[in-house]
């Protein structure tokens, strides 16, 4: 049953007073670190709601009343709507296990948490609201997008784009032999940079096509192609010519990855994976090591085959047969990439303004 709140309850009034004081302190510090201070306030507000059991103590309508009281006490404050306060509650509930882990590792207080726990307090609040809406209670998935946002400097539109294309489910999923062919540190990073499937929907191809048409479409959208490939990829050339002995050979697509400090040979096949594909790719990788790789500057070249479909067991056998670092992934033309993302989701302030107008 919904219990009405006694707004004259002394403990409730004291809590509102404490929150107002805490908010004003955060605003003073905000001139230096706007995002961190706002996130700290939101975290602590969410913690209070959960740990003080405020809805049990003062009834389900307490959040509505709290929003009203805080906005009256701090008239120029943003982000104190009922909906945003519920986001604060969700924020704390989603990441509180990270706090427990931090304490188990020897962290002593929440001030240390704000500085040390995996990027949570480095991501803008609106990004967090988007993540909470999309990943629900999956903390591993949430932390993945938090880390990616921090590492790559994603805008909210970019974040939405990658969530919409299931990056978490695809990242690092290519079949590879990296653990057997690369040093440990490099193999882990190389694996993390792969995807399966790669999302080529941005090419706009919907009808019949051949390999040349697909490759041209990828390069006509080179910015989006590089974004889909991942962090650190730089384009070197298409149908890159290598003279091996007396024979001309042409690599489909050649890249250099700045994070790995190595060349990456990419072969694109519109059909199903075949054993012969891995032999061709491995030969190109060896050739790049002989003809392009600079000793002391470049790490071993990596090969990546992106095909329309594969038999996983056949692909695994093919990878085991090669001594070169190779990966096999599929591609998908059907996922939807939003043409216009920025501005399609209203901000908390826009929602509040709309509600006030109504």
Tab-separated table of C-alpha atoms in Angstrom:
chain	number	residue	atom	x	y	z
A	1	UNK	CA	0.000	0.000	0.000
A	2	UNK	CA	1.262	3.493	-0.829
A	3	UNK	CA	2.093	5.300	2.414
A	4	UNK	CA	1.759	9.099	2.481
A	5	UNK	CA	4.798	11.071	3.603
A	6	UNK	CA	4.890	13.330	6.626
A	7	UNK	CA	6.933	16.243	5.284
A	8	UNK	CA	7.431	17.524	8.846
A	9	UNK	CA	9.213	14.338	9.916
A	10	UNK	CA	12.409	15.577	11.612
A	11	UNK	CA	14.682	12.913	10.146
A	12	UNK	CA	13.342	13.593	6.674
A	13	UNK	CA	13.799	17.355	7.026
A	14	UNK	CA	17.348	16.857	8.315
A	15	UNK	CA	18.144	14.627	5.351
A	16	UNK	CA	16.851	17.267	2.896
A	17	UNK	CA	18.981	19.875	4.683
A	18	UNK	CA	22.061	17.652	4.451
A	19	UNK	CA	21.467	17.075	0.745
A	20	UNK	CA	21.179	20.810	0.112
A	21	UNK	CA	24.460	21.407	1.908
A	22	UNK	CA	26.128	18.592	0.015
A	23	UNK	CA	24.846	19.968	-3.300
A	24	UNK	CA	26.147	23.466	-2.600
A	25	UNK	CA	29.572	22.064	-1.686
A	26	UNK	CA	29.652	20.126	-4.951
A	27	UNK	CA	28.787	23.288	-6.890
A	28	UNK	CA	31.681	25.182	-5.309
A	29	UNK	CA	34.080	22.437	-6.417
A	30	UNK	CA	32.407	22.150	-9.819
A	31	UNK	CA	34.363	25.114	-11.140
A	32	UNK	CA	37.369	22.796	-11.101
A	33	UNK	CA	35.862	19.371	-11.852
A	34	UNK	CA	32.296	19.731	-13.015
A	35	UNK	CA	31.636	16.169	-14.062
A	36	UNK	CA	33.305	14.412	-11.123
A	37	UNK	CA	31.597	16.569	-8.525
A	38	UNK	CA	28.173	16.117	-10.119
A	39	UNK	CA	28.713	12.360	-10.349
A	40	UNK	CA	29.814	12.257	-6.705
A	41	UNK	CA	26.663	14.065	-5.649
A	42	UNK	CA	24.503	11.713	-7.736
A	43	UNK	CA	26.306	8.650	-6.376
A	44	UNK	CA	25.874	9.739	-2.771
A	45	UNK	CA	22.234	10.666	-3.327
A	46	UNK	CA	21.607	7.232	-4.807
A	47	UNK	CA	23.468	5.633	-1.922
A	48	UNK	CA	21.327	7.490	0.607
A	49	UNK	CA	18.097	6.418	-1.079
A	50	UNK	CA	19.184	2.769	-1.073
A	51	UNK	CA	21.074	2.450	2.202
A	52	UNK	CA	18.731	4.643	4.260
A	53	UNK	CA	15.714	2.779	2.851
A	54	UNK	CA	14.000	6.124	2.339
A	55	UNK	CA	11.026	4.742	0.417
A	56	UNK	CA	10.343	2.240	3.179
A	57	UNK	CA	10.729	4.902	5.874
A	58	UNK	CA	8.759	7.738	4.273
A	59	UNK	CA	6.639	6.051	1.618
A	60	UNK	CA	6.797	5.647	-2.156
A	61	UNK	CA	5.944	9.306	-2.735
A	62	UNK	CA	9.101	10.454	-0.958
A	63	UNK	CA	11.064	10.855	-4.242
A	64	UNK	CA	8.408	13.174	-5.645
A	65	UNK	CA	8.458	15.199	-2.435
A	66	UNK	CA	12.251	15.168	-2.300
A	67	UNK	CA	12.483	16.561	-5.822
A	68	UNK	CA	10.054	19.335	-4.926
A	69	UNK	CA	11.869	20.233	-1.690
A	70	UNK	CA	15.341	20.214	-3.236
A	71	UNK	CA	14.294	22.406	-6.165
A	72	UNK	CA	12.611	24.868	-3.846
A	73	UNK	CA	15.682	24.973	-1.603
A	74	UNK	CA	18.115	25.183	-4.553
A	75	UNK	CA	16.095	26.957	-7.285
A	76	UNK	CA	18.894	27.213	-9.865
A	77	UNK	CA	19.995	23.593	-9.575
A	78	UNK	CA	19.733	21.229	-12.546
A	79	UNK	CA	19.193	17.503	-12.424
A	80	UNK	CA	16.932	17.360	-9.349
A	81	UNK	CA	13.802	16.166	-11.130
A	82	UNK	CA	12.038	13.051	-9.921
A	83	UNK	CA	13.236	11.086	-12.957
A	84	UNK	CA	16.841	12.137	-12.443
A	85	UNK	CA	16.757	11.226	-8.758
A	86	UNK	CA	15.604	7.760	-9.793
A	87	UNK	CA	18.586	7.656	-12.171
A	88	UNK	CA	20.812	8.414	-9.154
A	89	UNK	CA	19.295	5.421	-7.387
A	90	UNK	CA	19.906	3.224	-10.439
A	91	UNK	CA	23.462	4.585	-10.704
A	92	UNK	CA	24.306	3.473	-7.193
A	93	UNK	CA	22.573	0.092	-7.505
A	94	UNK	CA	24.361	-0.685	-10.777
A	95	UNK	CA	27.880	0.075	-9.568
A	96	UNK	CA	27.733	-0.631	-5.840
A	97	UNK	CA	29.377	-4.037	-6.366
A	98	UNK	CA	32.370	-2.200	-7.804
A	99	UNK	CA	32.549	-0.330	-4.490
A	100	UNK	CA	32.500	-3.610	-2.562
A	101	UNK	CA	35.317	-4.970	-4.712
A	102	UNK	CA	37.277	-1.775	-4.139
A	103	UNK	CA	36.938	-2.170	-0.376
A	104	UNK	CA	38.034	-5.800	-0.610
A	105	UNK	CA	41.149	-4.672	-2.468
A	106	UNK	CA	42.020	-2.289	0.336
A	107	UNK	CA	40.211	0.918	-0.615
A	108	UNK	CA	39.270	2.828	2.498
A	109	UNK	CA	36.659	5.375	1.505
A	110	UNK	CA	34.489	6.686	-1.312
A	111	UNK	CA	36.832	9.591	-2.034
A	112	UNK	CA	39.408	7.045	-3.174
A	113	UNK	CA	36.695	5.250	-5.117
A	114	UNK	CA	35.918	8.355	-7.151
A	115	UNK	CA	39.521	8.530	-8.292
A	116	UNK	CA	40.311	4.861	-8.826
A	117	UNK	CA	37.363	2.709	-9.868
A	118	UNK	CA	37.494	1.954	-13.601
A	119	UNK	CA	36.427	5.153	-15.305
A	120	UNK	CA	32.957	5.340	-13.722
A	121	UNK	CA	33.570	8.886	-12.539
A	122	UNK	CA	35.191	9.999	-15.799
A	123	UNK	CA	32.070	9.573	-17.958
A	124	UNK	CA	29.491	12.386	-18.320
A	125	UNK	CA	26.196	11.909	-16.509
A	126	UNK	CA	24.105	11.832	-19.690
A	127	UNK	CA	26.307	9.001	-20.965
A	128	UNK	CA	25.607	7.128	-17.741
A	129	UNK	CA	21.851	7.632	-18.136
A	130	UNK	CA	22.050	6.214	-21.649
A	131	UNK	CA	24.081	3.225	-20.467
A	132	UNK	CA	21.660	2.557	-17.603
A	133	UNK	CA	18.709	2.669	-19.998
A	134	UNK	CA	20.307	0.259	-22.456
A	135	UNK	CA	22.152	-2.326	-20.330
A	136	UNK	CA	19.704	-2.562	-17.428
A	137	UNK	CA	21.416	-4.455	-14.560
A	138	UNK	CA	24.361	-5.965	-16.469
A	139	UNK	CA	27.350	-4.410	-14.674
A	140	UNK	CA	29.952	-6.094	-16.914
A	141	UNK	CA	28.277	-4.683	-20.005
A	142	UNK	CA	27.929	-1.265	-18.382
A	143	UNK	CA	31.604	-1.176	-17.385
A	144	UNK	CA	32.603	-2.240	-20.906
A	145	UNK	CA	30.859	0.811	-22.393
A	146	UNK	CA	32.229	3.053	-19.631
A	147	UNK	CA	35.788	1.925	-20.391
A	148	UNK	CA	35.283	2.266	-24.148
A	149	UNK	CA	33.883	5.776	-23.706
A	150	UNK	CA	36.873	6.844	-21.594
A	151	UNK	CA	39.427	5.209	-23.885
A	152	UNK	CA	37.979	6.488	-27.157
A	153	UNK	CA	36.441	9.792	-26.063
A	154	UNK	CA	33.023	8.836	-27.423
A	155	UNK	CA	30.285	11.410	-27.679
A	156	UNK	CA	26.836	10.313	-26.539
A	157	UNK	CA	25.825	9.751	-30.172
A	158	UNK	CA	28.827	7.481	-30.728
A	159	UNK	CA	28.033	5.586	-27.543
A	160	UNK	CA	24.438	5.064	-28.677
A	161	UNK	CA	25.670	3.963	-32.080
A	162	UNK	CA	27.907	1.235	-30.665
A	163	UNK	CA	25.336	0.041	-28.131
A	164	UNK	CA	22.789	-0.191	-30.957
A	165	UNK	CA	25.161	-2.406	-32.962
A	166	UNK	CA	25.844	-4.760	-30.024
A	167	UNK	CA	29.542	-3.930	-29.718
A	168	UNK	CA	29.764	-5.617	-26.303
A	169	UNK	CA	28.566	-8.904	-27.758
A	170	UNK	CA	30.915	-8.633	-30.790
A	171	UNK	CA	34.126	-7.228	-29.325
A	172	UNK	CA	37.077	-9.624	-29.202
A	173	UNK	CA	35.012	-12.498	-30.601
A	174	UNK	CA	36.892	-13.380	-33.809
A	175	UNK	CA	38.307	-16.890	-34.121
A	176	UNK	CA	42.087	-16.461	-33.957
A	177	UNK	CA	45.325	-18.292	-33.239
A	178	UNK	CA	46.870	-15.239	-31.551
A	179	UNK	CA	47.613	-16.985	-28.245
A	180	UNK	CA	49.888	-19.444	-30.078
A	181	UNK	CA	51.505	-17.055	-32.559
A	182	UNK	CA	51.975	-13.765	-30.686
A	183	UNK	CA	53.610	-12.749	-27.382
A	184	UNK	CA	51.147	-12.760	-24.470
A	185	UNK	CA	50.801	-8.985	-24.114
A	186	UNK	CA	50.306	-8.467	-27.837
A	187	UNK	CA	47.950	-11.442	-28.297
A	188	UNK	CA	45.533	-10.156	-25.660
A	189	UNK	CA	45.381	-6.687	-27.219
A	190	UNK	CA	45.123	-8.083	-30.750
A	191	UNK	CA	42.223	-10.322	-29.739
A	192	UNK	CA	40.450	-7.430	-28.029
A	193	UNK	CA	40.641	-5.376	-31.225
A	194	UNK	CA	38.769	-8.002	-33.255
A	195	UNK	CA	35.000	-8.297	-33.716
A	196	UNK	CA	32.635	-10.977	-34.917
A	197	UNK	CA	30.613	-10.137	-36.864
A	198	UNK	CA	31.823	-6.867	-38.356
A	199	UNK	CA	28.961	-4.534	-39.097
A	200	UNK	CA	29.053	-3.262	-42.673
A	201	UNK	CA	25.501	-1.879	-42.771
A	202	UNK	CA	26.923	1.615	-43.278
A	203	UNK	CA	27.852	0.615	-46.858
A	204	UNK	CA	24.173	0.784	-47.800
A	205	UNK	CA	24.403	-2.450	-49.833
A	206	UNK	CA	21.039	-4.206	-49.950
A	207	UNK	CA	20.921	-6.025	-53.320
A	208	UNK	CA	23.286	-8.233	-55.313
A	209	UNK	CA	26.980	-7.407	-54.981
A	210	UNK	CA	30.456	-8.780	-55.610
A	211	UNK	CA	33.717	-8.411	-53.685
A	212	UNK	CA	34.867	-5.363	-55.629
A	213	UNK	CA	31.582	-3.552	-54.971
A	214	UNK	CA	31.766	-4.353	-51.261
A	215	UNK	CA	35.399	-3.208	-50.955
A	216	UNK	CA	34.662	0.004	-52.833
A	217	UNK	CA	31.684	0.657	-50.570
A	218	UNK	CA	33.863	0.133	-47.501
A	219	UNK	CA	36.440	2.612	-48.747
A	220	UNK	CA	33.797	5.125	-49.847
A	221	UNK	CA	32.799	5.134	-46.181
A	222	UNK	CA	36.369	4.925	-44.888
A	223	UNK	CA	35.730	6.946	-41.718
A	224	UNK	CA	32.935	4.644	-40.597
A	225	UNK	CA	34.926	1.614	-41.709
A	226	UNK	CA	37.870	2.662	-39.540
A	227	UNK	CA	35.517	3.286	-36.604
A	228	UNK	CA	34.064	-0.204	-37.047
A	229	UNK	CA	37.535	-1.760	-37.236
A	230	UNK	CA	38.361	-0.208	-33.875
A	231	UNK	CA	41.003	1.726	-32.000
A	232	UNK	CA	44.224	2.753	-33.715
A	233	UNK	CA	43.636	1.593	-37.306
A	234	UNK	CA	45.179	3.697	-40.078
A	235	UNK	CA	44.427	3.033	-43.745
A	236	UNK	CA	47.444	2.185	-45.924
A	237	UNK	CA	45.964	1.014	-49.221
A	238	UNK	CA	43.453	-0.979	-51.268
A	239	UNK	CA	44.647	-3.782	-53.573
A	240	UNK	CA	48.078	-3.036	-52.175
A	241	UNK	CA	50.709	-4.279	-54.595
A	242	UNK	CA	53.403	-6.635	-53.374
A	243	UNK	CA	56.008	-7.970	-55.796
A	244	UNK	CA	56.935	-11.406	-54.474
A	245	UNK	CA	59.735	-12.880	-56.557
A	246	UNK	CA	58.588	-12.360	-60.116
A	247	UNK	CA	54.884	-12.393	-59.265
A	248	UNK	CA	52.604	-9.444	-58.583
A	249	UNK	CA	50.214	-9.903	-55.672
A	250	UNK	CA	47.491	-7.557	-54.459
A	251	UNK	CA	46.302	-7.404	-50.851
A	252	UNK	CA	42.621	-6.520	-50.558
A	253	UNK	CA	43.080	-3.933	-47.792
A	254	UNK	CA	46.177	-3.003	-45.821
A	255	UNK	CA	46.120	-1.142	-42.502
A	256	UNK	CA	48.573	-0.200	-39.805
A	257	UNK	CA	47.454	-0.412	-36.194
A	258	UNK	CA	49.093	2.204	-33.990
A	259	UNK	CA	48.143	0.445	-30.741
A	260	UNK	CA	49.761	-2.811	-31.843
A	261	UNK	CA	52.542	-1.204	-33.947
A	262	UNK	CA	51.996	-3.641	-36.777
A	263	UNK	CA	50.576	-4.013	-40.249
A	264	UNK	CA	47.159	-5.647	-40.540
A	265	UNK	CA	46.255	-7.468	-43.757
A	266	UNK	CA	42.483	-7.633	-44.327
A	267	UNK	CA	40.974	-9.950	-46.922
A	268	UNK	CA	37.248	-9.652	-47.614
A	269	UNK	CA	35.323	-12.625	-49.046
A	270	UNK	CA	31.647	-12.464	-49.972
A	271	UNK	CA	31.198	-16.234	-49.798
A	272	UNK	CA	31.681	-18.953	-47.197
A	273	UNK	CA	35.122	-19.500	-45.682
A	274	UNK	CA	37.307	-22.092	-47.422
A	275	UNK	CA	40.625	-23.670	-46.398
A	276	UNK	CA	42.360	-22.013	-49.369
A	277	UNK	CA	41.542	-18.576	-47.935
A	278	UNK	CA	43.797	-19.091	-44.926
A	279	UNK	CA	46.734	-20.116	-47.104
A	280	UNK	CA	46.407	-16.973	-49.193
A	281	UNK	CA	46.089	-14.739	-46.120
A	282	UNK	CA	49.059	-16.376	-44.384
A	283	UNK	CA	51.189	-15.879	-47.503
A	284	UNK	CA	50.349	-12.174	-47.574
A	285	UNK	CA	51.252	-11.834	-43.894
A	286	UNK	CA	54.670	-13.467	-44.463
A	287	UNK	CA	55.260	-11.234	-47.480
A	288	UNK	CA	54.466	-8.084	-45.476
A	289	UNK	CA	56.911	-9.160	-42.781
A	290	UNK	CA	59.655	-9.510	-45.409
A	291	UNK	CA	58.855	-6.482	-47.557
A	292	UNK	CA	57.227	-3.882	-45.273
A	293	UNK	CA	57.958	-4.598	-41.633
A	294	UNK	CA	60.857	-2.650	-40.123
A	295	UNK	CA	62.843	-4.542	-37.513
A	296	UNK	CA	62.791	-2.776	-34.147
A	297	UNK	CA	59.814	-0.606	-35.139
A	298	UNK	CA	57.059	-2.953	-36.202
A	299	UNK	CA	55.622	-6.003	-34.486
A	300	UNK	CA	54.704	-9.093	-36.544
A	301	UNK	CA	52.032	-8.530	-39.175
A	302	UNK	CA	48.523	-9.808	-38.422
A	303	UNK	CA	46.033	-11.182	-40.937
A	304	UNK	CA	42.256	-10.875	-40.700
A	305	UNK	CA	39.821	-12.642	-43.005
A	306	UNK	CA	36.285	-11.189	-43.036
A	307	UNK	CA	33.826	-13.483	-44.832
A	308	UNK	CA	30.071	-13.741	-45.254
A	309	UNK	CA	29.870	-16.985	-43.261
A	310	UNK	CA	32.081	-19.690	-41.789
A	311	UNK	CA	31.943	-23.139	-40.331
A	312	UNK	CA	33.550	-22.609	-36.927
A	313	UNK	CA	35.186	-26.033	-36.739
A	314	UNK	CA	36.611	-25.749	-40.247
A	315	UNK	CA	37.862	-22.252	-39.455
A	316	UNK	CA	39.471	-23.434	-36.217
A	317	UNK	CA	41.257	-26.287	-38.012
A	318	UNK	CA	42.524	-23.839	-40.622
A	319	UNK	CA	43.900	-21.513	-37.938
A	320	UNK	CA	45.670	-24.396	-36.193
A	321	UNK	CA	47.399	-25.221	-39.488
A	322	UNK	CA	49.069	-21.808	-39.731
A	323	UNK	CA	52.079	-20.452	-37.857
A	324	UNK	CA	51.110	-16.875	-38.733
A	325	UNK	CA	48.860	-14.718	-36.458
A	326	UNK	CA	45.484	-14.860	-38.198
A	327	UNK	CA	41.842	-14.244	-37.382
A	328	UNK	CA	38.555	-15.131	-39.066
A	329	UNK	CA	35.333	-13.125	-38.681
A	330	UNK	CA	32.032	-12.725	-40.476
A	331	UNK	CA	30.347	-9.519	-41.622
A	332	UNK	CA	26.742	-8.373	-41.471
A	333	UNK	CA	25.071	-5.938	-43.867
A	334	UNK	CA	21.709	-5.745	-42.131
A	335	UNK	CA	22.251	-3.983	-38.804
A	336	UNK	CA	20.892	-0.462	-38.626
A	337	UNK	CA	23.244	2.461	-38.134
A	338	UNK	CA	21.372	5.645	-37.151
A	339	UNK	CA	21.912	8.367	-39.736
A	340	UNK	CA	21.277	11.077	-37.168
A	341	UNK	CA	21.883	10.348	-33.524
A	342	UNK	CA	22.882	13.600	-31.846
A	343	UNK	CA	19.825	15.376	-30.540
A	344	UNK	CA	17.422	12.467	-31.012
A	345	UNK	CA	17.440	11.747	-27.287
A	346	UNK	CA	16.296	14.629	-25.104
A	347	UNK	CA	18.502	15.683	-22.230
A	348	UNK	CA	17.303	15.654	-18.635
A	349	UNK	CA	17.181	19.455	-18.721
A	350	UNK	CA	15.051	19.381	-21.899
A	351	UNK	CA	12.623	16.930	-20.298
A	352	UNK	CA	12.381	19.079	-17.160
A	353	UNK	CA	11.791	22.208	-19.240
A	354	UNK	CA	9.039	20.439	-21.202
A	355	UNK	CA	7.353	19.317	-17.992
A	356	UNK	CA	7.516	22.855	-16.591
A	357	UNK	CA	5.951	24.226	-19.782
A	358	UNK	CA	3.102	21.762	-19.458
